[in-house]
């Protein structure tokens, strides 16, 4: 299934994408794509719905983040060896873990606001993993059974805040609008192998990133198992699994986002995002 949330910010309602690409309203069955709705038994009930009898949604409504009421937004840094090299960082021996604040979450086509005073706002296309069945101390062999589905994430980053202002990375990662998620949550049964997905990103039509998840240092299963040693994973938690090379920081010379630019990005089978950058108002 392809699950989606549509409507104005804070008023999104759940829907699914039928085989023709049309949106179908499922708000009569679930209140949101969130929490216990992401458990395996709940997703199975949604799969059994008579899709062609569900109300069809006409027009082009705003698409929100494909997961609501996110509990934790966990990110993995430097998870592609060639991306680590372009940033001048050593290949990590263990996953590099940081957080994006849930206040950064926006829809896949919402505007991205460049923070006041920012000089190094950057892009990062990433595979998102949404937890369905929660747990702690999850084995690698069982890890993918805990995945509700996958999605596209743009891990927008302000490099000066992240790398030059002291402390942790988090303040350069969690600014408002720095977490576009979606368009769809594609349930795990539709993705045969999360380690064989092409992903790409363009700015103003120029392709900067063009990678494949097979070159991850730590696989999705390894990441889930690792994280579950340090925190319980819960339904609706979102994990952003790292970016391939081609970020602005890695260009010669570096290239950063300006107001008025357009980012397009996507992952094979998971859809595309399109964002316009805007300056933060004073």
PDB file of C-alpha atoms in Angstrom, residues 2 9 13 15 27 46 62-63 82 90-91 93 146 161 163 166 169 179 191 204 206 212 219 221 229 240 255 262 277:
ATOM      1  CA  UNK A   2       0.862   3.616  -0.467  1.00  0.00           C
ATOM      2  CA  UNK A   9      -1.032  21.649   8.202  1.00  0.00           C
ATOM      3  CA  UNK A  13      -6.556  13.227   7.045  1.00  0.00           C
ATOM      4  CA  UNK A  15      -5.792   8.360   2.516  1.00  0.00           C
ATOM      5  CA  UNK A  27     -10.677   8.538   7.462  1.00  0.00           C
ATOM      6  CA  UNK A  46      -6.247  -1.533   5.757  1.00  0.00           C
ATOM      7  CA  UNK A  62      -1.765  19.529  -0.156  1.00  0.00           C
ATOM      8  CA  UNK A  63       0.192  16.433   0.854  1.00  0.00           C
ATOM      9  CA  UNK A  82      31.750   8.138  -0.373  1.00  0.00           C
ATOM     10  CA  UNK A  90      36.495   9.104   8.716  1.00  0.00           C
ATOM     11  CA  UNK A  91      34.265   6.101   8.062  1.00  0.00           C
ATOM     12  CA  UNK A  93      33.027   2.247  13.307  1.00  0.00           C
ATOM     13  CA  UNK A 146       9.592  -4.091  12.778  1.00  0.00           C
ATOM     14  CA  UNK A 161      25.292  25.502  12.708  1.00  0.00           C
ATOM     15  CA  UNK A 163      29.844  21.805  12.258  1.00  0.00           C
ATOM     16  CA  UNK A 166      30.280  23.811  18.831  1.00  0.00           C
ATOM     17  CA  UNK A 169      25.025  18.354  15.187  1.00  0.00           C
ATOM     18  CA  UNK A 179      12.384  17.617   7.654  1.00  0.00           C
ATOM     19  CA  UNK A 191       9.814  -3.087  -1.060  1.00  0.00           C
ATOM     20  CA  UNK A 204      17.291  23.920 -10.211  1.00  0.00           C
ATOM     21  CA  UNK A 206      21.107  20.107 -11.858  1.00  0.00           C
ATOM     22  CA  UNK A 212      21.872   3.566  -4.325  1.00  0.00           C
ATOM     23  CA  UNK A 219      22.107  -1.533   6.516  1.00  0.00           C
ATOM     24  CA  UNK A 221      18.486  -3.984   9.643  1.00  0.00           C
ATOM     25  CA  UNK A 229      20.045  -1.166  22.219  1.00  0.00           C
ATOM     26  CA  UNK A 240      16.531   8.710   8.377  1.00  0.00           C
ATOM     27  CA  UNK A 255      27.430  25.127  -3.071  1.00  0.00           C
ATOM     28  CA  UNK A 262      13.791  24.401  -6.376  1.00  0.00           C
ATOM     29  CA  UNK A 277      13.417  27.565  -0.795  1.00  0.00           C
TER      30      UNK A 277
END
